[in-house]
mmCIF file with all atom_site columns, C-alpha atoms and ligand atoms in Angstrom:
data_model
loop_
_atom_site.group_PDB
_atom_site.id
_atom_site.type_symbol
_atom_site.label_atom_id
_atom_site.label_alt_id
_atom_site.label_comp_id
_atom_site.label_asym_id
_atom_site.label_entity_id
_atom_site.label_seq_id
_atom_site.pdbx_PDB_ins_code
_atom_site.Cartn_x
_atom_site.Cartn_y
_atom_site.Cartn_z
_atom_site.occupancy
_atom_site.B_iso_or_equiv
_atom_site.pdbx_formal_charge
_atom_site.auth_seq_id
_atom_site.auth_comp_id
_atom_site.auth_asym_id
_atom_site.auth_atom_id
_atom_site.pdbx_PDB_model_num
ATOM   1   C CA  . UNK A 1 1   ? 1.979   -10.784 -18.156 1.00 45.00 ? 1   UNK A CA  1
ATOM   2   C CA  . UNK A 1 2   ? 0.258   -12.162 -14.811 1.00 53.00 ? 2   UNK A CA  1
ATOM   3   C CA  . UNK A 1 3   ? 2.500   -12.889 -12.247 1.00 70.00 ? 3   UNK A CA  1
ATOM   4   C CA  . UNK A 1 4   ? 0.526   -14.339 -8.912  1.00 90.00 ? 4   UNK A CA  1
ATOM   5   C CA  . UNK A 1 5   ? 1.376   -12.401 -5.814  1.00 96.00 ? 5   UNK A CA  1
ATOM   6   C CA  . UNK A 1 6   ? 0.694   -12.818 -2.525  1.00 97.00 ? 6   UNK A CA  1
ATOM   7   C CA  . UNK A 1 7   ? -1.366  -9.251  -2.685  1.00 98.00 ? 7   UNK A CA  1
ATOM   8   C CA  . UNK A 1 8   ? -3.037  -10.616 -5.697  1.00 98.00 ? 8   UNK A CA  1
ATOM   9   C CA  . UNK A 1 9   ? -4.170  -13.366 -3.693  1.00 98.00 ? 9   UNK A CA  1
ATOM   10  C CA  . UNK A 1 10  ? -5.840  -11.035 -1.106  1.00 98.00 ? 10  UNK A CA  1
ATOM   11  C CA  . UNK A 1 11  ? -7.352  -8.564  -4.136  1.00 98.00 ? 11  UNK A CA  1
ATOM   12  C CA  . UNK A 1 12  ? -9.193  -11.768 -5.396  1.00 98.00 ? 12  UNK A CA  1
ATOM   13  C CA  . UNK A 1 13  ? -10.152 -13.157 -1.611  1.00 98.00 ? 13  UNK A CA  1
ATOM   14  C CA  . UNK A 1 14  ? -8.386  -16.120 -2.091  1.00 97.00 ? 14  UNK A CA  1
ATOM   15  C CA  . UNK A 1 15  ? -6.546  -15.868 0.857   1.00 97.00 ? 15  UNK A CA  1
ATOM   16  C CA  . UNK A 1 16  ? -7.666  -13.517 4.365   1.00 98.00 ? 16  UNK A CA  1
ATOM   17  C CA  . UNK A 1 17  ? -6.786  -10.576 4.583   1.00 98.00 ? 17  UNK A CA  1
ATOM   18  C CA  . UNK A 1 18  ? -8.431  -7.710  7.204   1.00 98.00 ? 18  UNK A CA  1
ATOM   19  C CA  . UNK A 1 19  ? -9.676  -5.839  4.001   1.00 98.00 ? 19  UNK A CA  1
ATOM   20  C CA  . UNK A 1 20  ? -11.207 -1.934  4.611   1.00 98.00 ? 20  UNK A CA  1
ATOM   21  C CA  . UNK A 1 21  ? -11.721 -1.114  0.996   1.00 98.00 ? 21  UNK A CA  1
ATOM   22  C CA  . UNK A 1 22  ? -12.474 -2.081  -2.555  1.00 98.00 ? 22  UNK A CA  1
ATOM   23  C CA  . UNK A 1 23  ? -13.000 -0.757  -5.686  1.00 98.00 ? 23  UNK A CA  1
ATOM   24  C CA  . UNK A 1 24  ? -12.946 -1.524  -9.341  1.00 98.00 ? 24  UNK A CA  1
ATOM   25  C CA  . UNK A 1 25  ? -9.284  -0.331  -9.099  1.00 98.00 ? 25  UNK A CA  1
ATOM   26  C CA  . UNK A 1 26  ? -7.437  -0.690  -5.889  1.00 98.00 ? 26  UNK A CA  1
ATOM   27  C CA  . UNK A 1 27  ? -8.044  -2.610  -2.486  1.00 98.00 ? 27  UNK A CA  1
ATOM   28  C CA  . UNK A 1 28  ? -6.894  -1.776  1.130   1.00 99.00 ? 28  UNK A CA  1
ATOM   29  C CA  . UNK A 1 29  ? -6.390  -4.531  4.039   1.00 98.00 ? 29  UNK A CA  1
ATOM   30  C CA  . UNK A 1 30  ? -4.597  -3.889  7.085   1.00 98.00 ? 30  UNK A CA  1
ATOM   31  C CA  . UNK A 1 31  ? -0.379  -4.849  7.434   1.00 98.00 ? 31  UNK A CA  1
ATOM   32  C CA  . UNK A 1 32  ? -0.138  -8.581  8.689   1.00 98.00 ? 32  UNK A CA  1
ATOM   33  C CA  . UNK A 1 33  ? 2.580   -7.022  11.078  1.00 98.00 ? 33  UNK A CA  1
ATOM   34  C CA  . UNK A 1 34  ? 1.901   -3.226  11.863  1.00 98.00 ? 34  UNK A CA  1
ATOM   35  C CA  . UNK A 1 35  ? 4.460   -0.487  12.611  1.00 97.00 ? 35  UNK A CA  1
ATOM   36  C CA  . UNK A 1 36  ? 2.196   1.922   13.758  1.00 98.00 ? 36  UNK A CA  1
ATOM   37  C CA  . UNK A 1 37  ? -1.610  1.852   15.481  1.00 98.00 ? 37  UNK A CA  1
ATOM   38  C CA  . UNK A 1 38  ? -3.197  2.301   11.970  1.00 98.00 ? 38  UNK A CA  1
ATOM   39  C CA  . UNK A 1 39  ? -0.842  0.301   9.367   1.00 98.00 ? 39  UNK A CA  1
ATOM   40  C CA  . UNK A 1 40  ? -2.724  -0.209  5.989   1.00 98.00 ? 40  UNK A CA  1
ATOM   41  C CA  . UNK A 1 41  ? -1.615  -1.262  2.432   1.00 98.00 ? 41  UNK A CA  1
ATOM   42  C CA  . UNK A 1 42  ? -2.904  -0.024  -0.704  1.00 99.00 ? 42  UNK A CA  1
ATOM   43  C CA  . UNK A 1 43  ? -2.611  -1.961  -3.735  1.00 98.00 ? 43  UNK A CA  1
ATOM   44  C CA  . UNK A 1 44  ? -4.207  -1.709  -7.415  1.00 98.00 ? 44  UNK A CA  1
ATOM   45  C CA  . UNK A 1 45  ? -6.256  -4.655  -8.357  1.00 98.00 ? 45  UNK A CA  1
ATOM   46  C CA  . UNK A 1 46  ? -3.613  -6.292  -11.072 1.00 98.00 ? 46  UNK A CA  1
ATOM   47  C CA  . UNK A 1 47  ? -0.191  -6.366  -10.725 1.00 98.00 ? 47  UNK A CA  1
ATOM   48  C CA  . UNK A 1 48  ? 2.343   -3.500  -11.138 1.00 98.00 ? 48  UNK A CA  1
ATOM   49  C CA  . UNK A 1 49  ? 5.577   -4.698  -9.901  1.00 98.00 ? 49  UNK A CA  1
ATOM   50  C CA  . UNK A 1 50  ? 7.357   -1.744  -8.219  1.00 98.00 ? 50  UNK A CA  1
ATOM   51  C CA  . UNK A 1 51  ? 7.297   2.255   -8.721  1.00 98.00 ? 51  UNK A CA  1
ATOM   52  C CA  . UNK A 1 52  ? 9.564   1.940   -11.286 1.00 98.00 ? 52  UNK A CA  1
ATOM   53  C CA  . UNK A 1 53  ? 7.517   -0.309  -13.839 1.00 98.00 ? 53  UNK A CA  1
ATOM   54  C CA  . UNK A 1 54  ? 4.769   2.575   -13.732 1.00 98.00 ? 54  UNK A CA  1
ATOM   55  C CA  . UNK A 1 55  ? 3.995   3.606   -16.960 1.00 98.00 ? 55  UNK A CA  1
ATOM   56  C CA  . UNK A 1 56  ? 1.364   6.431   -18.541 1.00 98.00 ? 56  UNK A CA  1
ATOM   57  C CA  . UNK A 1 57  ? -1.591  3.731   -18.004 1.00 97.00 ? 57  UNK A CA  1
ATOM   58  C CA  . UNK A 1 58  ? -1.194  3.521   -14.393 1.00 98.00 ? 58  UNK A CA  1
ATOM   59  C CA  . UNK A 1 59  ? -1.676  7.667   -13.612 1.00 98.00 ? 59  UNK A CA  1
ATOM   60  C CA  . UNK A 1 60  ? -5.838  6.668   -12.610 1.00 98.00 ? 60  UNK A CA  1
ATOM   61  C CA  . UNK A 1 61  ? -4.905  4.013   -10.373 1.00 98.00 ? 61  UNK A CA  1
ATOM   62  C CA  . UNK A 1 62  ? -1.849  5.872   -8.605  1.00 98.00 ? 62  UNK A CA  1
ATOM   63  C CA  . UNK A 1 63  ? -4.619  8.561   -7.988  1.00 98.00 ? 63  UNK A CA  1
ATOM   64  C CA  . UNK A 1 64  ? -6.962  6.273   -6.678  1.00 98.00 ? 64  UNK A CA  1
ATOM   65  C CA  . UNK A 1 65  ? -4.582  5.072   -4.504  1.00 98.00 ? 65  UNK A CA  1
ATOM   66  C CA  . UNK A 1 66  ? -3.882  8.526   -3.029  1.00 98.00 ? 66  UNK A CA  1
ATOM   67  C CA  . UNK A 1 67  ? -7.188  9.553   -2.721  1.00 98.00 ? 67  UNK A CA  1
ATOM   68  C CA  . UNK A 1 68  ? -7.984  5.872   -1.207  1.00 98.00 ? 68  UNK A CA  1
ATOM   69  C CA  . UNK A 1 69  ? -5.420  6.278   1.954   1.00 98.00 ? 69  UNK A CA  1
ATOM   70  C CA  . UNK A 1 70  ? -6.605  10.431  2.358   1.00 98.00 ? 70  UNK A CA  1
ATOM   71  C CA  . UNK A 1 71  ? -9.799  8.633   2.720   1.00 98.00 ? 71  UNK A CA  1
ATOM   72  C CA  . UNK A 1 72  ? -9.123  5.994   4.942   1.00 98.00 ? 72  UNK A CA  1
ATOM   73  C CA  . UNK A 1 73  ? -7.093  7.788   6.911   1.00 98.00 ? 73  UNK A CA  1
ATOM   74  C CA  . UNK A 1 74  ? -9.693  10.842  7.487   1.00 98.00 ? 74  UNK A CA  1
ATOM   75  C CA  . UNK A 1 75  ? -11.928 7.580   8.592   1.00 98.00 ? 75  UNK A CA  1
ATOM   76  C CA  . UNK A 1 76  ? -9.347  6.174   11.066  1.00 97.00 ? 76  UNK A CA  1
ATOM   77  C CA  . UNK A 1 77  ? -9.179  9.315   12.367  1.00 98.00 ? 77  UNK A CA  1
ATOM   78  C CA  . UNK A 1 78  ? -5.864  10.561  11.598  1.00 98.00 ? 78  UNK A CA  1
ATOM   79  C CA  . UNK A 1 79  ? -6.562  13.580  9.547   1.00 98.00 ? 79  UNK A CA  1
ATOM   80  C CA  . UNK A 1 80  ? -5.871  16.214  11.992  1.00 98.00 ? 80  UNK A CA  1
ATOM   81  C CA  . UNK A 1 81  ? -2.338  14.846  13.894  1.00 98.00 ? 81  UNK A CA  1
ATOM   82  C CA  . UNK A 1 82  ? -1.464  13.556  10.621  1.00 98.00 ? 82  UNK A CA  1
ATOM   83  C CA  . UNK A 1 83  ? 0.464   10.602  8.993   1.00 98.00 ? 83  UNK A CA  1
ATOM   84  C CA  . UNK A 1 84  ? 2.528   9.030   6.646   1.00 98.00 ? 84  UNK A CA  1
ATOM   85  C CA  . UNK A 1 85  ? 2.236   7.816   3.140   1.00 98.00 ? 85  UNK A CA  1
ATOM   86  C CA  . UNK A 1 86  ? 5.267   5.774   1.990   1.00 98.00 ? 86  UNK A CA  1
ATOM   87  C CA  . UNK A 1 87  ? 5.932   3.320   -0.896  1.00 98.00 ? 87  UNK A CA  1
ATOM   88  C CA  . UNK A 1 88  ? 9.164   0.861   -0.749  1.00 98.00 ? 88  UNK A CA  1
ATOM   89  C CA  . UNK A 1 89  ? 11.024  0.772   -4.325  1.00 98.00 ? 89  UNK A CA  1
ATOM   90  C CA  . UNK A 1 90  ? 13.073  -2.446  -5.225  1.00 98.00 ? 90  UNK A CA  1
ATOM   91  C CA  . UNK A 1 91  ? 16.339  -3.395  -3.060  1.00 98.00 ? 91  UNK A CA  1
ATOM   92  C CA  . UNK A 1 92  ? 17.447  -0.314  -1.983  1.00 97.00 ? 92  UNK A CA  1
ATOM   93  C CA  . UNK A 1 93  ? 13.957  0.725   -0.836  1.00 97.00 ? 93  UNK A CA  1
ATOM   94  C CA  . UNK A 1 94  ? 13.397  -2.189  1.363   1.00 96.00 ? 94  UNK A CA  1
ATOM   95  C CA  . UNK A 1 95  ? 10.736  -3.893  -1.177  1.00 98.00 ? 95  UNK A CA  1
ATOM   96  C CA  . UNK A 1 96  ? 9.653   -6.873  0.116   1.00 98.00 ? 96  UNK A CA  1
ATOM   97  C CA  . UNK A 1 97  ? 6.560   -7.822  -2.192  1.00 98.00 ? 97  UNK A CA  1
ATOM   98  C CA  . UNK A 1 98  ? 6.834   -7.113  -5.759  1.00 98.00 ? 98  UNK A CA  1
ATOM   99  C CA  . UNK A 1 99  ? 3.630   -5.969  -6.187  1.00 98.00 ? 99  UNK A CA  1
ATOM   100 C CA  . UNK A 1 100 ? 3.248   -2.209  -5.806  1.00 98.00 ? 100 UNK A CA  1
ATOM   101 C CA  . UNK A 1 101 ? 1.656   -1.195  -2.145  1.00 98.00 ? 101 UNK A CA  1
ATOM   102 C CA  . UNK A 1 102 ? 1.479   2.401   -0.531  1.00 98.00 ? 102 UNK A CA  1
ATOM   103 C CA  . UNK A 1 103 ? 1.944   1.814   3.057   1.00 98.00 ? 103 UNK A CA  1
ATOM   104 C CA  . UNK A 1 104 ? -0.580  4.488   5.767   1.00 98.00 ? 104 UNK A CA  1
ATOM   105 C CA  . UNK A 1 105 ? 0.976   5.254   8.655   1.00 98.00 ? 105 UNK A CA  1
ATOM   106 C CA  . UNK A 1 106 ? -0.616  7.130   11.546  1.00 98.00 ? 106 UNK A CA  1
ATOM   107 C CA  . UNK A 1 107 ? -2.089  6.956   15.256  1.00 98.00 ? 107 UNK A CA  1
ATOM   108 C CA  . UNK A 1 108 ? 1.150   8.067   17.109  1.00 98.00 ? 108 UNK A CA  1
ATOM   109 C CA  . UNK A 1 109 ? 3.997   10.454  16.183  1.00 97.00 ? 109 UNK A CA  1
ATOM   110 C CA  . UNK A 1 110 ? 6.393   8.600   13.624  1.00 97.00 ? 110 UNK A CA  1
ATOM   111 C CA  . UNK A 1 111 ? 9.864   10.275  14.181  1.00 93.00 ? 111 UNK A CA  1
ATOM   112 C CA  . UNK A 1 112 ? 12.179  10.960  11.625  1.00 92.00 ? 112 UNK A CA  1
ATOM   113 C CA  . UNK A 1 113 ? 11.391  9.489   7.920   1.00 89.00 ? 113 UNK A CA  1
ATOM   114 C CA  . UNK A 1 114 ? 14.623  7.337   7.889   1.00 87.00 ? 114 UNK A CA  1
ATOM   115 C CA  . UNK A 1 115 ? 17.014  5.569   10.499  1.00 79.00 ? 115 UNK A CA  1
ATOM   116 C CA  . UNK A 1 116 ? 20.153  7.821   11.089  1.00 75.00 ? 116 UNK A CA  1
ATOM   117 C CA  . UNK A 1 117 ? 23.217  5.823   10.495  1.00 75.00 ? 117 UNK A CA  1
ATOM   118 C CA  . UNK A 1 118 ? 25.862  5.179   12.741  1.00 65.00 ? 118 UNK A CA  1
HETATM 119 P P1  . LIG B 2 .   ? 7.250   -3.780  1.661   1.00 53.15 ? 1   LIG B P1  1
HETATM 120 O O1  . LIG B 2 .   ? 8.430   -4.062  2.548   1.00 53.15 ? 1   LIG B O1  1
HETATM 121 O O2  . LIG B 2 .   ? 7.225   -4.658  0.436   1.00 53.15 ? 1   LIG B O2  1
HETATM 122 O O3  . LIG B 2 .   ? 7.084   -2.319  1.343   1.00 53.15 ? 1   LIG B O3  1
HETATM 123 O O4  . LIG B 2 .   ? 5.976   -4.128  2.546   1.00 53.15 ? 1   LIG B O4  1
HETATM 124 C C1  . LIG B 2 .   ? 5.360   -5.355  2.542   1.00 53.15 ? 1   LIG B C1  1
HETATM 125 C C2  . LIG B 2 .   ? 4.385   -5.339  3.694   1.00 53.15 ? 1   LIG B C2  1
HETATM 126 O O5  . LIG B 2 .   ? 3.471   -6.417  3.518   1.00 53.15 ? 1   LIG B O5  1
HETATM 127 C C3  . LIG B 2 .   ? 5.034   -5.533  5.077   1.00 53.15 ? 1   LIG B C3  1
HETATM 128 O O6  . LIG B 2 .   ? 4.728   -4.412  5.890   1.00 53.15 ? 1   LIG B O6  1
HETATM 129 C C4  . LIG B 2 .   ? 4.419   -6.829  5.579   1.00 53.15 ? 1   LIG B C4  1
HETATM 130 O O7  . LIG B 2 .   ? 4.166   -6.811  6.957   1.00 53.15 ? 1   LIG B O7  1
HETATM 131 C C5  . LIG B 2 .   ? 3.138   -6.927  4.767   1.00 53.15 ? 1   LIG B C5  1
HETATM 132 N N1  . LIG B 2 .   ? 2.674   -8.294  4.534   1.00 53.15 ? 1   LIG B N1  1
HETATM 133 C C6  . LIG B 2 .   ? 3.445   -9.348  4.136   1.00 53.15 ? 1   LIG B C6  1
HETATM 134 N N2  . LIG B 2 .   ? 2.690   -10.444 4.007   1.00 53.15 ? 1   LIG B N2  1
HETATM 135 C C7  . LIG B 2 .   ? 1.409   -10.081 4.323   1.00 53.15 ? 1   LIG B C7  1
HETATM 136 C C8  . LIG B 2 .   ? 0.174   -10.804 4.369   1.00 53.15 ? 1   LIG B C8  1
HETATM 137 O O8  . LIG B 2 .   ? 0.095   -12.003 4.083   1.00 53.15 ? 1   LIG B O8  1
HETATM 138 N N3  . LIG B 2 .   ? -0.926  -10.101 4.746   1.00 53.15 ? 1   LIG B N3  1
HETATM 139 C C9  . LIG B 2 .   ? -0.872  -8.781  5.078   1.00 53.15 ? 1   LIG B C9  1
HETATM 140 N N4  . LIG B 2 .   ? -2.016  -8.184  5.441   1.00 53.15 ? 1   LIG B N4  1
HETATM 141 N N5  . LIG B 2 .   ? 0.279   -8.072  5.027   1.00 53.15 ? 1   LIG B N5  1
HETATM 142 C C10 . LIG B 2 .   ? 1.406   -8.712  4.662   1.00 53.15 ? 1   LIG B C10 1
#
């Protein structure tokens, strides 16, 4: 099963991207729209849907992509204030391309992890 996502699409260069790593297993470009002064997405190099299609196979890549953002965020210099590492699951988790991403977040304090209703 291939589907061809937009993230694909930037794993393979076929469309631009502001890429800042790449390995045999996952690639990092910065967030078209950024929420924070460092904003980057971490994807593995072939499609896995959402968080909740992972299966057995993908433990080395979800590593890599852990190890990837600790990385690239000790190089954007966010190590010692700190940041945040967040993946978006499906509907309710605000997913809004279906192929798995771990968003870094860092540069300025982030506030609270979610919106407080009402
Ligand atoms: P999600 O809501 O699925 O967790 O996050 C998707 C992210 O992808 C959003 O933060 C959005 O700004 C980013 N994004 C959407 N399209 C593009 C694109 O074409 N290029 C880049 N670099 N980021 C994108």
């Amino acid at each position: 099963m291939s589907q061809d996502t937009l993230f694909l699409k930037i794993v393979r260069k076929e469309i631009p991207a502001d890429l800042v790593y790449q390995d045999d297993l996952v690639t990092a470009f910065r967030d078209i729209n950024p929420q924070a002064p460092t904003h980057i997405l971490v994807v593995p190099n072939h499609v896995i849907p959402t968080l909740a299609d992972v299966t057995e196979n993908d433990e080395q890549v979800l590593g890599r992509m852990l190890r990837v953002a600790s990385q690239l965020a000790q190089k954007d210099g966010l190590a010692e204030d700190g940041y945040r590492v967040m993946i978006n699951c499906r509907d309710h988790g605000g997913q809004e391309v279906y192929h798995l991403h771990l968003h870094l977040l860092g540069g300025r304090p982030l506030g609270p992890m979610l919106a407080r209703r009402g």
